[in-house]
Short mmCIF file of C-alpha atoms in Angstrom, two decimals:
data_model
loop_
_atom_site.label_atom_id
_atom_site.label_comp_id
_atom_site.label_asym_id
_atom_site.label_seq_id
_atom_site.Cartn_x
_atom_site.Cartn_y
_atom_site.Cartn_z
CA MET D 1 1.80 -16.98 -10.25
CA ALA D 2 5.19 -15.92 -8.96
CA GLY D 3 7.51 -14.98 -11.79
CA LYS D 4 4.75 -15.16 -14.43
CA GLN D 5 3.85 -12.09 -16.45
CA LEU D 6 0.28 -11.12 -15.66
CA ARG D 7 -1.46 -10.01 -18.85
CA TYR D 8 -5.18 -9.45 -19.25
CA ALA D 9 -7.72 -8.37 -21.81
CA PHE D 10 -9.15 -5.23 -20.21
CA PHE D 11 -12.91 -4.69 -20.31
CA PRO D 12 -13.38 -1.20 -18.82
CA GLY D 13 -17.14 -1.04 -19.32
CA CYS D 14 -19.02 2.08 -20.29
CA THR D 15 -19.03 3.64 -16.81
CA LEU D 16 -15.24 3.89 -16.75
CA GLU D 17 -15.41 5.48 -20.19
CA SER D 18 -17.77 8.21 -19.03
CA ALA D 19 -19.19 8.98 -15.59
CA VAL D 20 -16.28 7.73 -13.49
CA ALA D 21 -13.37 8.05 -15.91
CA GLU D 22 -11.08 8.72 -12.94
CA LEU D 23 -11.37 5.06 -11.99
CA LYS D 24 -10.00 3.97 -15.33
CA VAL D 25 -7.01 6.23 -14.71
CA ALA D 26 -6.45 4.66 -11.27
CA THR D 27 -6.82 1.12 -12.62
CA GLU D 28 -4.34 1.62 -15.44
CA LEU D 29 -1.76 3.48 -13.32
CA THR D 30 -1.78 0.94 -10.48
CA CYS D 31 -1.58 -2.02 -12.84
CA LYS D 32 1.35 -0.44 -14.68
CA LYS D 33 3.11 0.22 -11.37
CA LEU D 34 2.63 -3.41 -10.33
CA GLY D 35 3.74 -4.81 -13.67
CA ILE D 36 0.28 -6.04 -14.63
CA GLU D 37 -0.31 -5.59 -18.36
CA LEU D 38 -3.77 -4.49 -19.47
CA VAL D 39 -4.74 -4.54 -23.14
CA GLU D 40 -8.11 -2.96 -23.77
CA ILE D 41 -10.39 -5.21 -25.81
CA ASP D 42 -10.64 -3.75 -29.29
CA GLY D 43 -14.28 -3.13 -30.16
CA TRP D 44 -15.90 -3.97 -26.80
CA THR D 45 -19.44 -2.80 -26.13
CA CYS D 46 -21.62 -2.25 -23.05
CA CYS D 47 -22.44 -5.42 -21.10
CA GLY D 48 -26.07 -4.40 -20.68
CA ALA D 49 -25.70 -3.36 -17.06
CA SER D 50 -28.00 -6.01 -15.61
CA GLN D 51 -30.98 -4.35 -17.33
CA ILE D 52 -30.89 -5.62 -20.90
CA GLN D 53 -32.23 -9.08 -20.04
CA ASP D 54 -35.51 -7.46 -18.99
CA ILE D 55 -35.92 -6.30 -22.60
CA ASP D 56 -34.23 -9.05 -24.63
CA ALA D 57 -32.22 -11.75 -22.86
CA ASN D 58 -30.99 -13.16 -26.17
CA VAL D 59 -29.47 -9.85 -27.20
CA GLY D 60 -27.85 -9.55 -23.76
CA LEU D 61 -26.31 -12.99 -24.15
CA LEU D 62 -25.12 -12.28 -27.68
CA ILE D 63 -23.39 -8.98 -26.90
CA ASN D 64 -21.49 -10.50 -23.99
CA ALA D 65 -20.56 -13.57 -26.02
CA ARG D 66 -19.20 -11.12 -28.58
CA ASN D 67 -17.16 -9.27 -25.94
CA ILE D 68 -15.62 -12.53 -24.76
CA ALA D 69 -15.04 -13.72 -28.33
CA LEU D 70 -13.19 -10.49 -29.12
CA ALA D 71 -10.79 -11.14 -26.23
CA GLU D 72 -10.35 -14.75 -27.29
CA LYS D 73 -9.61 -13.68 -30.86
CA GLN D 74 -6.88 -11.40 -29.48
CA GLY D 75 -5.33 -14.43 -27.76
CA PHE D 76 -6.28 -13.76 -24.13
CA ASP D 77 -7.27 -16.39 -21.59
CA LYS D 78 -8.39 -13.90 -18.93
CA ILE D 79 -10.57 -10.81 -19.08
CA LEU D 80 -10.20 -8.25 -16.28
CA THR D 81 -13.01 -5.90 -15.34
CA VAL D 82 -13.28 -3.26 -12.62
CA CYS D 83 -17.07 -3.31 -12.38
CA ASN D 84 -19.06 -5.79 -10.31
CA THR D 85 -21.95 -5.74 -12.78
CA CYS D 86 -19.75 -6.16 -15.86
CA THR D 87 -18.10 -9.11 -14.12
CA LEU D 88 -21.49 -10.66 -13.39
CA MET D 89 -22.87 -10.12 -16.90
CA LEU D 90 -19.81 -11.59 -18.61
CA ARG D 91 -19.56 -14.54 -16.21
CA ASN D 92 -23.29 -15.23 -16.53
CA ALA D 93 -23.04 -15.31 -20.32
CA LYS D 94 -20.02 -17.61 -20.12
CA ARG D 95 -21.78 -19.98 -17.76
CA GLN D 96 -24.85 -20.23 -19.97
CA LEU D 97 -22.82 -20.88 -23.10
CA ASP D 98 -20.40 -23.35 -21.52
CA GLU D 99 -23.21 -25.41 -20.01
CA ASN D 100 -25.48 -25.45 -23.07
CA PRO D 101 -23.86 -26.68 -26.32
CA GLU D 102 -27.02 -25.98 -28.34
CA LEU D 103 -27.18 -22.40 -27.10
CA LYS D 104 -23.47 -21.96 -27.80
CA ALA D 105 -23.95 -23.21 -31.37
CA LYS D 106 -26.87 -20.85 -31.91
CA VAL D 107 -24.90 -17.86 -30.58
CA ASN D 108 -21.94 -18.79 -32.75
CA GLU D 109 -24.19 -18.76 -35.82
CA GLY D 110 -24.80 -15.10 -35.11
CA LEU D 111 -21.18 -14.34 -34.27
CA ALA D 112 -19.99 -16.00 -37.48
CA LYS D 113 -21.70 -13.24 -39.46
CA ILE D 114 -19.14 -10.80 -38.04
CA GLY D 115 -16.20 -13.18 -38.19
CA LEU D 116 -16.17 -14.18 -34.53
CA GLU D 117 -16.50 -17.41 -32.57
CA TYR D 118 -17.15 -17.92 -28.88
CA ARG D 119 -14.87 -20.77 -27.76
CA GLY D 120 -15.17 -20.46 -23.97
CA THR D 121 -11.42 -20.39 -23.38
CA ALA D 122 -11.29 -17.01 -21.61
CA GLU D 123 -12.08 -16.64 -17.91
CA ILE D 124 -13.64 -13.50 -16.43
CA THR D 125 -12.03 -11.92 -13.37
CA HIS D 126 -12.11 -8.67 -11.40
CA TYR D 127 -9.35 -6.25 -10.40
CA LEU D 128 -9.89 -7.11 -6.72
CA TRP D 129 -9.65 -10.85 -7.39
CA VAL D 130 -6.52 -10.41 -9.49
CA LEU D 131 -4.69 -8.64 -6.68
CA VAL D 132 -5.78 -11.21 -4.10
CA GLU D 133 -5.37 -14.39 -6.13
CA ASP D 134 -3.17 -13.83 -9.18
CA TYR D 135 -0.79 -11.13 -7.98
CA GLY D 136 -0.88 -12.03 -4.29
CA LEU D 137 -1.35 -9.79 -1.26
CA GLU D 138 2.06 -10.56 0.17
CA LYS D 139 3.67 -9.34 -3.03
CA LEU D 140 1.38 -6.31 -3.09
CA ALA D 141 2.33 -5.44 0.50
CA SER D 142 6.00 -5.56 -0.51
CA LYS D 143 5.30 -2.88 -3.13
CA VAL D 144 3.59 -0.50 -0.70
CA SER D 145 5.67 2.66 -0.27
CA ARG D 146 3.12 4.61 1.76
CA PRO D 147 1.34 2.34 4.27
CA LEU D 148 -2.10 3.79 5.00
CA ARG D 149 -1.73 3.23 8.74
CA ASP D 150 -3.85 6.22 9.76
CA MET D 151 -6.79 5.35 7.52
CA LYS D 152 -9.87 3.57 8.83
CA VAL D 153 -11.88 2.17 5.94
CA ALA D 154 -15.41 0.78 5.68
CA ASN D 155 -15.31 -1.93 3.03
CA PHE D 156 -18.47 -2.07 0.94
CA TYR D 157 -18.56 -5.05 -1.42
CA GLY D 158 -21.70 -4.41 -3.46
CA CYS D 159 -24.13 -7.19 -4.43
CA HIS D 160 -22.88 -8.22 -7.83
CA ILE D 161 -19.35 -9.19 -6.85
CA LEU D 162 -20.82 -11.81 -4.51
CA LEU D 163 -24.23 -12.81 -5.89
CA PRO D 164 -25.38 -15.16 -7.20
CA PRO D 165 -22.65 -17.37 -5.72
CA LYS D 166 -22.99 -20.07 -8.39
CA ILE D 167 -21.88 -17.53 -10.98
CA MET D 168 -19.48 -15.35 -8.99
CA GLY D 169 -18.13 -17.82 -6.40
CA PHE D 170 -14.77 -16.22 -5.63
CA GLU D 171 -15.36 -16.34 -1.88
CA ASP D 172 -17.97 -16.97 0.80
CA GLU D 173 -20.80 -14.60 -0.12
CA ARG D 174 -21.97 -14.50 3.51
CA ASN D 175 -18.59 -13.61 4.97
CA PRO D 176 -16.21 -12.34 2.28
CA ARG D 177 -12.75 -11.22 3.36
CA SER D 178 -10.98 -10.14 0.17
CA MET D 179 -11.45 -6.41 0.72
CA GLU D 180 -10.39 -6.56 4.35
CA MET D 181 -7.26 -8.48 3.36
CA LEU D 182 -6.51 -5.98 0.58
CA ALA D 183 -6.93 -3.05 2.95
CA GLU D 184 -4.55 -4.74 5.40
CA ALA D 185 -1.98 -5.24 2.62
CA CYS D 186 -2.22 -1.50 1.96
CA GLY D 187 -1.64 -0.79 5.66
CA ALA D 188 -5.17 0.50 6.30
CA ARG D 189 -7.45 -0.57 9.14
CA SER D 190 -10.82 -2.12 8.29
CA ILE D 191 -13.54 -1.10 10.73
CA ASP D 192 -16.37 -3.34 11.89
CA PHE D 193 -19.00 -2.33 9.32
CA GLU D 194 -22.36 -4.06 9.41
CA GLN D 195 -23.44 -2.55 6.08
CA ARG D 196 -20.54 -4.06 4.13
CA LEU D 197 -22.85 -6.59 2.43
CA GLY D 198 -25.65 -4.10 1.85
CA CYS D 199 -27.01 -2.83 -1.47
CA CYS D 200 -26.37 0.65 -2.86
CA GLY D 201 -29.61 0.54 -4.86
CA PHE D 202 -28.03 1.62 -8.14
CA HIS D 203 -30.13 -0.67 -10.32
CA SER D 204 -33.36 0.27 -8.57
CA ILE D 205 -33.05 4.07 -8.68
CA TYR D 206 -35.82 4.54 -11.29
CA PRO D 207 -38.56 2.30 -9.85
CA ALA D 208 -37.60 2.89 -6.21
CA GLU D 209 -35.76 6.21 -5.93
CA VAL D 210 -36.56 6.85 -2.26
CA GLU D 211 -35.55 3.36 -1.16
CA ALA D 212 -32.30 3.53 -3.14
CA GLU D 213 -31.33 6.87 -1.65
CA LYS D 214 -32.21 5.72 1.86
CA SER D 215 -30.09 2.62 1.33
CA CYS D 216 -27.08 4.74 0.37
CA GLY D 217 -27.63 7.02 3.32
CA ALA D 218 -27.76 4.10 5.74
CA ILE D 219 -24.42 2.81 4.42
CA GLU D 220 -22.78 6.19 4.89
CA LEU D 221 -24.35 6.86 8.29
CA VAL D 222 -23.25 3.53 9.73
CA ALA D 223 -19.73 4.00 8.36
CA ARG D 224 -19.59 7.46 9.92
CA LYS D 225 -20.85 6.21 13.29
CA GLN D 226 -18.22 3.47 13.27
CA GLY D 227 -15.48 6.04 12.82
CA ALA D 228 -14.58 5.32 9.20
CA ASP D 229 -12.57 7.87 7.27
CA CYS D 230 -14.03 6.65 3.98
CA VAL D 231 -16.08 3.92 2.33
CA VAL D 232 -14.13 1.80 -0.15
CA THR D 233 -15.89 -0.06 -2.95
CA PRO D 234 -14.74 -2.31 -5.82
CA CYS D 235 -17.60 -1.24 -8.14
CA PRO D 236 -17.98 2.01 -10.10
CA LEU D 237 -21.77 1.74 -9.96
CA CYS D 238 -21.70 1.51 -6.16
CA HIS D 239 -19.18 4.34 -6.20
CA MET D 240 -21.50 6.52 -8.31
CA ALA D 241 -24.52 5.80 -6.12
CA LEU D 242 -22.73 6.44 -2.84
CA ASP D 243 -20.91 9.53 -4.08
CA MET D 244 -23.38 11.39 -6.28
CA TRP D 245 -26.60 10.56 -4.38
CA GLN D 246 -25.19 11.50 -1.00
CA ALA D 247 -26.76 14.97 -0.96
CA ASP D 248 -30.15 13.49 -1.87
CA SER D 249 -29.76 10.75 0.73
CA GLN D 250 -29.05 13.31 3.46
CA LYS D 251 -32.63 14.61 3.43
CA TYR D 252 -33.85 11.32 4.93
CA TYR D 253 -31.48 11.55 7.93
CA LYS D 254 -31.20 14.08 10.72
CA GLU D 255 -27.61 13.08 11.46
CA ASP D 256 -24.79 14.07 9.14
CA ILE D 257 -24.02 11.22 6.72
CA THR D 258 -21.13 12.90 4.90
CA MET D 259 -18.64 10.21 3.87
CA PRO D 260 -15.91 10.22 1.18
CA ILE D 261 -16.07 7.29 -1.24
CA ILE D 262 -12.86 5.75 -2.59
CA HIS D 263 -12.59 3.04 -5.22
CA VAL D 264 -10.36 0.01 -4.65
CA PRO D 265 -7.76 0.96 -7.32
CA GLN D 266 -7.52 4.42 -5.79
CA LEU D 267 -6.85 2.99 -2.33
CA VAL D 268 -4.18 0.73 -3.81
CA GLY D 269 -2.70 3.68 -5.68
CA LEU D 270 -2.39 5.77 -2.52
CA ALA D 271 -0.55 2.91 -0.82
CA LEU D 272 1.76 2.61 -3.84
CA GLY D 273 2.74 6.25 -3.43
CA PHE D 274 0.54 7.99 -5.97
CA SER D 275 -0.92 11.34 -4.97
CA PRO D 276 -4.68 11.79 -4.59
CA GLN D 277 -4.54 13.98 -7.70
CA GLU D 278 -2.79 11.25 -9.70
CA MET D 279 -5.55 8.89 -8.62
CA SER D 280 -8.08 11.58 -9.66
CA ILE D 281 -9.68 11.48 -6.21
CA ASN D 282 -10.01 15.26 -6.45
CA HIS D 283 -12.77 14.73 -9.05
CA HIS D 284 -15.19 13.04 -6.64
CA ILE D 285 -18.40 14.83 -5.71
CA VAL D 286 -17.96 14.31 -1.96
CA SER D 287 -14.43 15.54 -1.40
CA ALA D 288 -11.96 13.17 0.21
CA MET D 289 -9.16 15.70 -0.09
CA PRO D 290 -9.39 17.26 3.43
CA MET D 291 -9.36 13.77 4.99
CA LEU D 292 -6.44 12.61 2.83
CA LYS D 293 -4.46 15.75 3.58
CA LYS D 294 -4.56 14.77 7.25
CA LYS D 295 -4.11 11.03 6.84
CA LEU D 296 -1.29 11.14 4.30
CA ALA D 297 0.69 13.90 6.00
#
């Protein structure tokens, strides 16, 4: 898309509006710096966070059809999210509606009551995918003013950006490379990290609290043993689990699992020259500031 203005309907999702608001700051600042225009969808609502279908699948479908229809009404052909689960929920709704004309007609009967229509003209993408595919990593590398040469990162994808492949399908779900390529464009070194396709357990914390916390601890322990300076994730839910459950996860491990967690837009922002404070990294529960003070010196 060389020479083309990149403009997206921005679906921040409720997590970026609340628990990890610092990631919204990082997303908006890095996009502005790169010349990527984000226009927040007026009137968006929660995607249902991969839980709503267990209560009422029809309501889950309808609210995501509404979110997409809002972006379409505003004239956008692409919706950008920064959450793996939001991406999955929106893409799943789109797939169902685009493949089933009767279902689409039924949903549009409901949307018509609020003056909306789902047309299916808008695609759903993710911040990571936009940088890799739309913006281009070569162009991104040319914008890097502070190469992160001293940083060793453990890239943790999270389940929902890869699975199920028939809905997500951006890359090989068994051997994805987008995060490693992004880290390289930022000048960082990706370590060999066997947990990179693991699960943080975010969506299972209530029925399986112990297993979820152990899963997070294993991710952090392996990253630490491999010499990583931080774990990088493209999903705010993974970020929350790995950051805020770390103290609880520690009780299952004799070895120290302490590991700073950095979100993809924050890593990009550091490479673009923003300070850790501008990227709001100083608000994380597990502090990355001592590590960054050494690595960015």
